Coordinates of C-alpha atoms and ligand atoms in Angstrom, one line a residue:
M1 CA 2.8 -33.0 -17.5
T2 CA 4.9 -30.1 -16.5
E3 CA 5.4 -27.5 -19.3
T4 CA 9.0 -26.9 -20.2
V5 CA 10.6 -23.6 -21.2
S6 CA 13.8 -23.2 -23.1
F7 CA 16.4 -20.7 -22.0
T8 CA 20.1 -20.1 -22.3
F9 CA 22.8 -19.5 -19.7
E10 CA 26.0 -18.0 -21.1
G11 CA 24.8 -19.2 -24.5
R12 CA 24.3 -22.8 -23.3
P13 CA 20.8 -24.1 -24.2
L14 CA 18.9 -25.4 -21.2
E15 CA 15.4 -26.3 -20.2
G16 CA 13.4 -25.5 -17.1
R17 CA 9.8 -26.0 -15.9
Y18 CA 7.3 -23.3 -16.5
G19 CA 6.7 -21.3 -13.3
E20 CA 9.8 -22.2 -11.4
S21 CA 12.4 -19.7 -10.4
L22 CA 15.4 -19.1 -12.6
A23 CA 17.6 -20.2 -9.6
A24 CA 15.7 -23.5 -9.4
A25 CA 16.2 -24.1 -13.1
L26 CA 19.9 -23.3 -12.9
I27 CA 20.5 -25.5 -9.9
A28 CA 18.7 -28.3 -11.6
A29 CA 21.0 -27.9 -14.5
G30 CA 24.0 -28.3 -12.2
I31 CA 24.9 -24.6 -12.3
R32 CA 25.8 -23.1 -8.9
G33 CA 27.9 -20.0 -9.6
F34 CA 25.5 -17.3 -10.9
R35 CA 27.8 -14.3 -10.8
R36 CA 31.2 -12.9 -9.9
T37 CA 31.8 -10.2 -7.3
R38 CA 34.2 -7.3 -7.6
S39 CA 37.0 -9.5 -6.2
G40 CA 36.2 -12.2 -8.8
A41 CA 34.6 -14.6 -6.2
E42 CA 31.8 -16.7 -7.5
R43 CA 28.4 -16.5 -5.9
G44 CA 25.1 -18.4 -6.2
I45 CA 21.8 -18.7 -4.5
F46 CA 22.0 -18.1 -0.7
C47 CA 18.8 -16.8 0.9
G48 CA 16.4 -18.0 -1.8
M49 CA 13.9 -15.3 -0.8
G50 CA 15.0 -12.1 -2.5
V51 CA 16.9 -10.7 0.4
C52 CA 20.6 -11.3 0.0
Q53 CA 21.0 -10.4 -3.8
D54 CA 23.8 -12.9 -4.2
C55 CA 22.0 -14.7 -7.1
L56 CA 21.9 -11.6 -9.4
V57 CA 22.0 -12.5 -13.1
E58 CA 21.5 -10.6 -16.3
V59 CA 18.2 -11.5 -18.1
D60 CA 17.7 -10.5 -21.7
G61 CA 20.3 -7.7 -21.2
Q62 CA 18.6 -6.4 -18.0
A63 CA 21.1 -6.5 -15.1
N64 CA 20.5 -7.1 -11.4
Q65 CA 17.7 -9.7 -11.7
R66 CA 17.4 -11.9 -8.7
A67 CA 17.4 -15.5 -10.0
C68 CA 15.5 -16.7 -6.9
M69 CA 12.7 -14.2 -7.6
T70 CA 12.6 -14.3 -11.4
K71 CA 10.0 -16.6 -12.8
L72 CA 10.9 -18.8 -15.7
D73 CA 7.8 -18.0 -17.8
R74 CA 9.3 -17.4 -21.3
P75 CA 12.4 -18.3 -23.2
M76 CA 15.2 -16.0 -21.9
A77 CA 18.9 -15.4 -22.3
V78 CA 20.6 -15.5 -19.0
R79 CA 24.1 -14.4 -18.4
R80 CA 26.4 -14.3 -15.4
E81 CA 26.3 -10.9 -13.7
S82 CA 29.7 -9.5 -13.5
V83 CA 30.8 -6.2 -12.0
G84 CA 32.3 -4.0 -14.6
R85 CA 30.6 -5.5 -17.6
E86 CA 29.1 -2.8 -19.9
L87 CA 25.4 -3.0 -19.9
S88 CA 23.0 -1.7 -22.5
I89 CA 19.6 -0.4 -21.8
P90 CA 17.2 -3.0 -23.2
A91 CA 15.0 -1.8 -26.0
T92 CA 12.0 -3.1 -24.0
A93 CA 12.6 -0.7 -21.1
A94 CA 9.4 1.1 -20.2
P95 CA 9.2 4.8 -21.3
P96 CA 9.6 7.4 -18.6
R97 CA 6.4 8.1 -16.7
T98 CA 5.5 11.2 -14.9
I99 CA 4.7 11.3 -11.2
E100 CA 1.2 12.6 -11.9
K101 CA 0.4 9.4 -13.7
I102 CA 1.2 7.1 -10.8
P103 CA -2.1 6.2 -9.4
E104 CA -2.3 6.6 -5.6
E105 CA -4.2 3.8 -4.0
K106 CA -6.1 4.4 -0.7
P107 CA -7.2 1.0 0.6
E108 CA -8.9 1.1 3.9
I109 CA -6.5 -1.5 5.2
L110 CA -3.2 -2.4 3.5
V111 CA -1.5 -5.6 4.7
V112 CA 2.1 -6.1 3.6
G113 CA 2.9 -9.8 3.6
A114 CA 0.7 -12.7 2.5
G115 CA 2.1 -15.2 5.0
P116 CA 0.0 -16.9 7.7
G117 CA -0.2 -13.8 9.9
G118 CA -1.0 -11.3 7.1
L119 CA -3.6 -13.5 5.5
S120 CA -5.4 -14.3 8.8
A121 CA -5.4 -10.6 9.7
A122 CA -6.9 -9.8 6.3
I123 CA -9.6 -12.4 6.6
A124 CA -10.6 -11.3 10.1
A125 CA -10.8 -7.6 9.0
R126 CA -12.6 -8.3 5.8
R127 CA -15.2 -10.5 7.5
A128 CA -15.8 -7.5 9.9
G129 CA -16.6 -5.4 6.9
A130 CA -13.3 -3.6 6.0
R131 CA -11.9 -3.3 2.5
V132 CA -8.5 -5.1 2.6
V133 CA -5.7 -5.2 0.1
V134 CA -2.8 -7.6 0.7
V135 CA 0.5 -7.2 -1.1
D136 CA 3.3 -9.6 -1.3
E137 CA 6.6 -9.7 -3.2
R138 CA 6.4 -13.3 -4.1
S139 CA 4.6 -14.7 -7.1
L140 CA 2.3 -16.7 -4.9
P141 CA 0.7 -16.0 -1.5
G142 CA 1.4 -18.2 1.5
G143 CA 4.7 -16.8 2.8
Q144 CA 7.6 -18.9 3.8
Y145 CA 5.6 -21.2 6.0
F146 CA 2.7 -22.0 3.6
K147 CA 4.8 -21.7 0.4
Q148 CA 2.8 -23.3 -2.4
I149 CA 3.9 -25.5 -5.3
A150 CA 4.7 -23.0 -8.1
I151 CA 5.1 -25.3 -11.1
S152 CA 2.2 -26.5 -13.1
G153 CA 1.7 -30.3 -13.2
G154 CA 4.2 -31.0 -10.4
A155 CA 4.8 -34.7 -10.0
Q156 CA 4.1 -34.6 -6.3
A157 CA 1.0 -33.6 -4.4
P158 CA 1.0 -30.8 -1.9
D159 CA 1.6 -31.9 1.7
R160 CA -0.5 -31.1 4.7
Q161 CA 1.2 -27.8 5.4
Q162 CA 0.8 -26.6 1.8
D163 CA -2.9 -27.8 1.9
E164 CA -3.5 -25.8 5.0
G165 CA -1.9 -22.7 3.3
R166 CA -4.1 -23.3 0.2
R167 CA -7.2 -23.3 2.4
L168 CA -6.2 -20.1 4.0
I169 CA -5.6 -18.4 0.7
E170 CA -9.0 -19.7 -0.6
D171 CA -10.7 -18.4 2.6
A172 CA -9.1 -14.9 2.0
I173 CA -10.3 -14.9 -1.6
A174 CA -13.7 -16.1 -0.7
A175 CA -14.0 -13.4 2.0
G176 CA -13.2 -10.7 -0.6
V177 CA -9.6 -9.9 0.3
D178 CA -7.8 -8.4 -2.7
I179 CA -4.5 -10.4 -2.8
R180 CA -1.8 -8.9 -5.1
S181 CA 1.3 -11.0 -5.5
G182 CA 4.5 -9.7 -7.1
V183 CA 4.2 -6.3 -5.4
E184 CA 7.5 -5.3 -3.8
I185 CA 7.4 -2.5 -1.3
W186 CA 10.6 -0.6 -1.5
G187 CA 9.7 2.6 0.3
A188 CA 8.0 3.5 3.5
F189 CA 7.6 7.2 4.2
P190 CA 6.1 8.9 7.3
P191 CA 3.3 9.5 8.1
L192 CA 1.9 6.6 6.1
T193 CA 2.9 6.3 2.4
L194 CA 4.3 3.1 0.9
A195 CA 5.9 2.9 -2.5
G196 CA 6.2 -0.4 -4.4
T197 CA 6.6 -1.9 -7.9
E198 CA 4.2 -4.2 -9.6
A199 CA 5.2 -5.7 -12.9
G200 CA 7.6 -2.9 -13.5
Q201 CA 5.1 -0.1 -12.6
I202 CA 5.4 2.1 -9.6
R203 CA 2.6 1.9 -7.0
V204 CA 1.9 4.4 -4.2
F205 CA -0.3 3.4 -1.3
N206 CA -1.8 5.7 1.3
P207 CA -3.9 3.3 3.4
S208 CA -6.1 4.4 6.3
R209 CA -4.5 1.6 8.3
L210 CA -1.4 -0.4 7.6
I211 CA -0.8 -4.0 8.9
V212 CA 2.9 -5.1 8.6
A213 CA 3.3 -8.8 8.5
T214 CA 6.6 -9.1 6.7
G215 CA 8.0 -12.2 8.6
A216 CA 11.7 -12.9 9.0
Y217 CA 14.8 -13.9 7.1
E218 CA 17.6 -16.2 8.2
R219 CA 20.5 -15.0 10.3
G220 CA 24.0 -14.7 8.8
V221 CA 26.5 -16.8 10.6
P222 CA 29.9 -16.1 9.0
I223 CA 32.3 -19.0 8.8
P224 CA 35.2 -19.6 6.4
G225 CA 33.6 -20.5 3.1
W226 CA 30.0 -19.4 3.8
T227 CA 29.9 -17.3 0.6
L228 CA 30.8 -20.2 -1.8
P229 CA 28.3 -21.3 -4.4
G230 CA 26.4 -24.4 -3.1
V231 CA 26.2 -22.9 0.4
M232 CA 22.7 -21.6 1.1
T233 CA 20.2 -21.1 3.9
T234 CA 18.0 -24.0 5.0
G235 CA 15.0 -21.8 3.9
A236 CA 16.4 -21.5 0.4
A237 CA 16.7 -25.3 0.1
Q238 CA 13.2 -25.7 1.4
T239 CA 11.9 -23.3 -1.2
L240 CA 13.7 -25.2 -4.0
W241 CA 12.0 -28.4 -2.9
R242 CA 8.6 -27.3 -1.6
S243 CA 7.9 -24.7 -4.4
Y244 CA 9.7 -26.1 -7.4
R245 CA 10.4 -29.8 -6.6
R246 CA 14.1 -29.3 -7.2
L247 CA 16.9 -30.6 -4.9
P248 CA 19.8 -28.2 -3.9
G249 CA 22.2 -31.1 -4.5
E250 CA 22.6 -34.8 -4.5
R251 CA 24.5 -35.1 -1.2
I252 CA 23.8 -32.4 1.3
L253 CA 24.9 -31.4 4.7
I254 CA 22.5 -29.4 6.9
A255 CA 23.6 -27.5 9.9
G256 CA 22.1 -25.0 12.3
N257 CA 19.8 -24.7 15.3
G258 CA 16.2 -25.6 15.5
P259 CA 13.5 -27.8 14.1
L260 CA 13.4 -26.3 10.6
N261 CA 16.7 -28.1 9.8
L262 CA 15.2 -31.5 10.7
Q263 CA 12.0 -30.8 8.7
V264 CA 14.0 -29.8 5.6
A265 CA 16.3 -32.7 5.9
A266 CA 13.3 -35.1 6.1
E267 CA 11.7 -33.4 3.1
L268 CA 14.8 -33.6 1.0
V269 CA 15.3 -37.3 1.9
Q270 CA 11.8 -37.9 0.7
G271 CA 12.7 -36.0 -2.5
G272 CA 15.6 -38.4 -3.1
A273 CA 18.5 -36.4 -1.8
G274 CA 21.3 -38.0 0.2
I275 CA 21.7 -36.1 3.5
A276 CA 25.3 -36.6 4.8
A277 CA 24.3 -35.3 8.3
V278 CA 22.1 -32.9 10.2
V279 CA 24.5 -30.9 12.5
E280 CA 22.6 -29.4 15.4
L281 CA 24.1 -26.7 17.6
A282 CA 22.1 -27.6 20.7
E283 CA 23.5 -30.2 22.9
V284 CA 22.1 -33.8 22.8
P285 CA 18.7 -33.8 24.6
T286 CA 18.8 -34.5 28.3
L287 CA 16.2 -35.0 31.0
R288 CA 15.8 -31.2 31.2
S289 CA 15.0 -31.2 27.5
L290 CA 12.5 -33.9 28.0
A291 CA 10.6 -31.6 30.4
A292 CA 10.6 -29.0 27.6
L293 CA 9.3 -31.6 25.2
A294 CA 6.5 -32.5 27.6
R295 CA 5.5 -28.8 27.7
M296 CA 5.6 -28.7 23.9
C297 CA 3.3 -31.8 23.8
A298 CA 0.9 -30.1 26.2
A299 CA 0.7 -26.9 24.1
A300 CA 0.7 -28.3 20.5
P301 CA 0.8 -32.1 20.3
R302 CA 0.4 -32.2 16.5
L303 CA 3.6 -30.2 16.0
V304 CA 5.5 -32.6 18.3
I305 CA 4.2 -35.6 16.4
D306 CA 5.3 -33.9 13.1
G307 CA 8.8 -33.3 14.6
L308 CA 9.1 -36.9 15.7
G309 CA 8.0 -38.0 12.3
Y310 CA 10.8 -36.0 10.7
R311 CA 13.3 -37.6 13.1
R312 CA 12.0 -41.0 12.4
R313 CA 12.2 -40.5 8.6
L314 CA 15.9 -39.5 9.0
Q315 CA 16.6 -42.5 11.2
I316 CA 15.1 -44.9 8.6
A317 CA 17.3 -43.2 5.9
G318 CA 20.4 -43.6 8.1
V319 CA 21.0 -39.8 8.4
P320 CA 23.0 -39.0 11.5
V321 CA 21.9 -36.1 13.7
I322 CA 25.0 -34.7 15.3
Y323 CA 24.4 -32.6 18.4
G324 CA 26.4 -29.8 20.1
S325 CA 28.3 -29.2 16.8
A326 CA 28.6 -26.7 14.0
I327 CA 30.3 -26.3 10.6
T328 CA 33.7 -24.7 11.2
R329 CA 35.0 -24.4 7.6
I330 CA 33.7 -25.0 4.0
K331 CA 36.2 -25.4 1.2
K332 CA 35.7 -25.8 -2.6
S333 CA 36.9 -29.2 -3.8
S334 CA 37.3 -30.7 -7.2
D335 CA 33.8 -32.3 -7.1
G336 CA 31.9 -30.0 -4.7
L337 CA 32.5 -28.9 -1.2
T338 CA 34.5 -30.2 1.8
V339 CA 32.9 -29.4 5.1
D340 CA 34.5 -29.5 8.5
I341 CA 32.3 -29.8 11.5
A342 CA 33.3 -29.9 15.2
E343 CA 31.9 -30.0 18.7
I344 CA 31.6 -26.4 19.7
E345 CA 31.9 -26.4 23.5
R346 CA 34.7 -28.9 23.5
D347 CA 38.0 -29.4 21.7
V348 CA 37.3 -28.1 18.2
Q349 CA 40.4 -29.7 16.6
G350 CA 40.0 -33.0 18.5
S351 CA 36.4 -33.4 17.5
K352 CA 36.8 -32.4 13.8
R353 CA 35.0 -34.5 11.2
T354 CA 35.0 -33.8 7.4
F355 CA 32.2 -34.4 4.8
S356 CA 32.3 -34.2 1.0
V357 CA 29.0 -32.9 -0.3
D358 CA 27.7 -30.8 -3.2
A359 CA 25.4 -28.5 -1.1
V360 CA 25.4 -27.1 2.4
C361 CA 22.4 -25.7 4.1
M362 CA 22.7 -23.4 7.1
G363 CA 19.8 -22.5 9.4
Y364 CA 20.9 -20.8 12.6
G365 CA 17.6 -19.0 13.3
L366 CA 15.9 -15.9 12.0
Q367 CA 15.9 -12.1 12.2
P368 CA 12.7 -10.1 12.1
A369 CA 12.1 -8.3 8.8
N370 CA 11.2 -5.0 10.5
E371 CA 12.5 -2.5 7.8
I372 CA 9.1 -1.0 7.0
L373 CA 8.3 -0.5 10.7
R374 CA 11.7 1.1 11.5
A375 CA 11.4 3.3 8.4
L376 CA 8.0 4.5 9.7
G377 CA 9.5 5.3 13.1
S378 CA 7.9 2.6 15.1
E379 CA 9.7 2.1 18.4
H380 CA 11.8 -1.0 18.9
R381 CA 13.8 -2.4 21.8
F382 CA 16.5 -5.1 22.1
D383 CA 15.6 -8.4 23.6
R384 CA 18.8 -9.9 25.1
V385 CA 17.4 -13.3 25.7
R386 CA 16.3 -13.8 22.1
D387 CA 19.0 -11.6 20.6
Q388 CA 16.7 -9.6 18.4
L389 CA 14.9 -6.3 18.0
I390 CA 11.3 -6.4 19.2
T391 CA 8.7 -4.0 18.0
W392 CA 7.0 -2.2 20.8
L393 CA 3.3 -3.1 20.7
A394 CA 0.5 -1.7 22.9
P395 CA -0.5 -4.1 25.6
D396 CA -4.2 -3.4 25.3
I397 CA -4.7 -3.2 21.5
P398 CA -3.5 -6.2 19.4
G399 CA -0.7 -5.2 17.0
K400 CA -0.8 -1.4 17.7
T401 CA 2.7 0.1 17.2
T402 CA 3.9 3.5 18.4
T403 CA 3.3 4.9 14.8
T404 CA -0.2 6.3 14.2
N405 CA -2.4 3.9 12.2
V406 CA 0.4 1.3 11.9
F407 CA -0.2 -2.2 13.2
A408 CA 2.1 -5.2 13.0
L409 CA 2.2 -8.8 13.9
G410 CA 4.1 -12.1 13.6
D411 CA 7.8 -12.7 13.2
C412 CA 8.6 -9.1 12.0
T413 CA 7.8 -7.8 15.4
G414 CA 9.8 -10.5 17.3
L415 CA 10.1 -14.2 16.4
G416 CA 7.2 -16.3 17.5
G417 CA 6.5 -18.8 14.7
A418 CA 3.9 -19.2 12.1
R419 CA 1.2 -20.8 14.2
A420 CA 1.3 -17.9 16.7
A421 CA 1.2 -15.5 13.8
L422 CA -2.0 -17.2 12.5
A423 CA -3.7 -16.6 15.8
E424 CA -2.3 -13.1 16.3
G425 CA -3.4 -12.2 12.8
R426 CA -7.0 -12.9 13.7
L427 CA -6.8 -10.6 16.8
V428 CA -5.0 -7.8 14.9
G429 CA -7.4 -8.0 12.0
L430 CA -10.4 -7.5 14.3
A431 CA -8.6 -4.8 16.3
V432 CA -7.8 -2.8 13.1
A433 CA -11.4 -3.3 11.8
A434 CA -12.7 -2.0 15.2
D435 CA -10.3 1.0 14.9
L436 CA -12.1 1.8 11.6
D437 CA -15.5 1.5 13.3
H438 CA -16.5 -1.7 11.7
A439 CA -18.7 -3.9 13.8
T440 CA -16.6 -6.3 15.7
G441 CA -18.7 -6.5 18.9
A442 CA -20.5 -9.3 20.6
G443 CA -20.9 -11.6 17.6
L444 CA -17.1 -11.9 17.3
T445 CA -16.4 -12.4 21.0
G446 CA -16.1 -16.1 20.5
E447 CA -13.7 -15.7 17.6
R448 CA -11.6 -13.3 19.6
E449 CA -11.4 -15.6 22.7
A450 CA -10.5 -18.6 20.5
A451 CA -7.7 -16.7 18.9
Q452 CA -6.4 -15.5 22.3
R453 CA -6.3 -19.1 23.6
A454 CA -4.6 -20.3 20.4
L455 CA -2.0 -17.5 20.6
A456 CA -1.3 -18.2 24.3
R457 CA -0.9 -21.9 23.5
H458 CA 1.5 -21.3 20.6
R459 CA 3.6 -18.9 22.7
R460 CA 3.9 -21.6 25.4
F461 CA 4.9 -24.0 22.6
Q462 CA 7.6 -21.7 21.2
K463 CA 9.0 -21.0 24.7
A464 CA 9.4 -24.7 25.4
L465 CA 10.7 -25.3 21.9
W466 CA 13.6 -22.9 22.3
Q467 CA 14.3 -24.4 25.7
F468 CA 14.6 -27.7 24.0
Y469 CA 16.9 -26.2 21.3
A470 CA 18.8 -23.9 23.7
A471 CA 22.2 -23.0 22.3
R472 CA 24.5 -20.0 22.5
P473 CA 24.1 -17.9 19.4
L474 CA 27.3 -18.4 17.3
G475 CA 27.6 -14.8 16.0
L476 CA 31.2 -14.5 14.9
A477 CA 32.5 -17.3 17.1
L478 CA 33.6 -19.4 14.1
A479 CA 34.8 -16.6 11.8
T480 CA 38.5 -16.0 11.3
P481 CA 40.0 -12.5 10.7
E482 CA 39.9 -13.2 6.9
T483 CA 36.3 -14.4 6.9
V484 CA 33.9 -12.1 4.9
L485 CA 31.5 -10.6 7.3
C486 CA 29.6 -8.3 4.9
R487 CA 28.8 -10.6 2.0
C488 CA 27.7 -7.8 -0.4
E489 CA 30.8 -5.6 0.0
E490 CA 33.2 -8.4 0.8
V491 CA 34.3 -6.7 4.0
T492 CA 36.2 -9.0 6.4
V493 CA 35.9 -9.4 10.1
D494 CA 39.5 -8.1 10.4
R495 CA 38.6 -4.9 8.5
I496 CA 35.7 -4.2 10.9
Q497 CA 37.7 -4.9 14.0
S498 CA 40.5 -2.6 12.8
A499 CA 38.0 0.2 12.2
L500 CA 36.6 -0.2 15.6
A501 CA 40.1 -0.4 17.2
E502 CA 40.9 2.9 15.4
G503 CA 38.0 4.4 17.4
C504 CA 35.1 4.6 15.0
P505 CA 32.6 6.6 17.0
S506 CA 29.3 5.5 15.5
I507 CA 27.7 2.8 13.4
G508 CA 27.2 5.3 10.5
E509 CA 30.9 6.2 10.6
L510 CA 31.8 2.5 10.6
K511 CA 29.6 2.0 7.6
R512 CA 31.3 4.9 5.7
N513 CA 34.8 3.7 6.7
T514 CA 34.4 0.1 5.8
R515 CA 31.5 -0.1 3.4
A516 CA 29.9 -2.8 5.5
G517 CA 26.2 -2.5 5.2
M518 CA 26.4 -0.4 2.0
G519 CA 25.6 -3.4 -0.2
A520 CA 22.6 -4.6 -2.1
C521 CA 21.0 -6.4 0.9
Q522 CA 21.1 -3.2 2.9
G523 CA 23.0 -4.7 5.8
R524 CA 20.3 -7.3 6.5
Y525 CA 23.0 -10.0 6.9
C526 CA 26.0 -8.0 8.2
G527 CA 24.1 -5.4 10.2
P528 CA 23.3 -7.3 13.3
L529 CA 26.8 -8.7 13.5
V530 CA 28.5 -5.3 13.0
T531 CA 26.1 -3.8 15.6
A532 CA 27.0 -6.6 18.1
L533 CA 30.7 -5.9 17.6
M534 CA 30.2 -2.2 18.2
A535 CA 28.0 -2.8 21.2
A536 CA 30.5 -5.2 22.7
R537 CA 33.2 -2.5 22.3
L538 CA 31.0 0.2 23.8
G539 CA 29.8 -2.1 26.5
R540 CA 26.1 -1.5 25.8
D541 CA 23.1 -3.3 24.3
P542 CA 22.9 -3.6 20.5
D543 CA 19.7 -1.6 20.5
D544 CA 18.0 0.4 17.7
E545 CA 20.5 3.4 18.0
L546 CA 23.4 1.1 17.2
R547 CA 21.8 -0.3 14.0
F548 CA 22.1 0.9 10.5
A549 CA 19.3 3.4 9.8
P550 CA 16.8 2.1 7.3
R551 CA 17.4 3.6 3.9
M552 CA 15.2 3.7 0.8
P553 CA 14.9 1.7 -1.3
I554 CA 14.4 -1.0 1.3
K555 CA 14.0 -3.5 -1.6
P556 CA 15.6 -3.3 -5.0
I557 CA 14.0 -1.1 -7.7
A558 CA 15.3 -0.3 -11.2
V559 CA 16.8 3.2 -11.4
A560 CA 14.8 3.6 -14.6
D561 CA 11.6 3.2 -12.8
I562 CA 12.4 5.8 -10.1
A563 CA 13.9 8.2 -12.7
G564 CA 10.9 7.9 -14.9
A565 CA 8.5 8.3 -12.1
S566 CA 10.1 11.4 -10.7
R567 CA 10.4 13.2 -14.0
S568 CA 7.4 15.5 -14.1
Ligands
FES1 S1 25.9 -8.3 3.9 FE1 24.7 -7.1 2.5 S2 25.3 -5.1 2.9 FE2 26.6 -6.3 4.2

């Protein structure tokens, strides 16, 4: 039996399941608007992974708590966060600490990110004899791909993907890896110091070697209505279901590009949701796509079988998959959301269709979460084909960046998928252990070769997969001048365009002029779009120089914690 916890929202008594996120409990209670912005607009859960800060609520008088990252583990009084409300310092606030009292930890290897890549790197390095600490901001290890069921006594058993993740976590623990969940890294300072918080306490790490495996987060694709409560990323919907067994709505429309949307639709159908449609940006598969499918089969048949299984499940449930189309507008209606979709490459008006739903999931691909690497000065370059920043890695030493003693792998260095990250992690773990003079010689040759073969295979799979799902990135194609581009600061497309037209000379100046990128998400959602606009105007690539510089804190931290820690 799942244990229940009582809590209140704006004084209304509610119940949730012990261990689920506050966001999951609120969604289950039918509450979608969690806070109001400066302009009075309502916001709810969007990214579901602690990046966007749209789900901020006040918990027991403490402001700025992310509902998606706050665990419901005790009775709590939750209120809508509202700009301008007077806040009191809770009596439970920790007393100021002095900097001398902050213990400095010096692990031999620190891995940031307990997803597939981070865990497999940790296991390989630990088995080679290194002392390894893995930190992750979530309450459970596994990352986005292997997210585990967080609630006790959940009615449904873990699926194959979660089981595989559980085995990986168990392997890491059995190998002696020290996994610390709930550690949020908010500072990265050259040459190699990381600062984080763990249960409200500041932590400082000075590792001998750092492995960054921070994964990715979903791309922002501004369309009219994309900030409305009930509109979230496909990843957020998947977390609600896979981790907490909660559905984002009863009738859901899923739109985007790539296989994750099909998988999540199939999972939500299995969970009892009605899926109005899956709207895929890529054109309907042709003979050319079938050739890509054949290459995918050759590289990773199991994954293709899984994909066909999702498609079949949707077919049985009568869920239409509409190709070559995208959402063009979302509006609030009396009983939920009205969503317009249209064929993108054809007559948008002529092909318009409208759906009434109570939740919309958008999954238009990912962006590498490379903030720590950029803050430490690791070199990056822009990849035009994949429209993303790629971390420069040494060709001869797995994962070695241009920053001394800093290694990186997986999606944070350039999107490659979880299966490739698993294999790459093994190679990077061994390389880092060797760099620290641990024995990784002849006995591990077989392991290294197997990982190299797996990595090559999954890279071939990914290449073919994105040929199958080839589509022009939407960027701002569907935004109107009034559409909010910077979600956090509510800066419209028109405002950015005007600043550029007035001759804003640099990305920093544009930020100061418009406030785009100054919000709580640190420009993670608006940054790539603003950079693309500026690059187009200047006629150059949206490379690292045209991006917002990484600023501390790269993740939220309470001012009281920093102030207390720096008072000496
Ligand atoms: S979207 Fe968060 S700062 Fe712009």
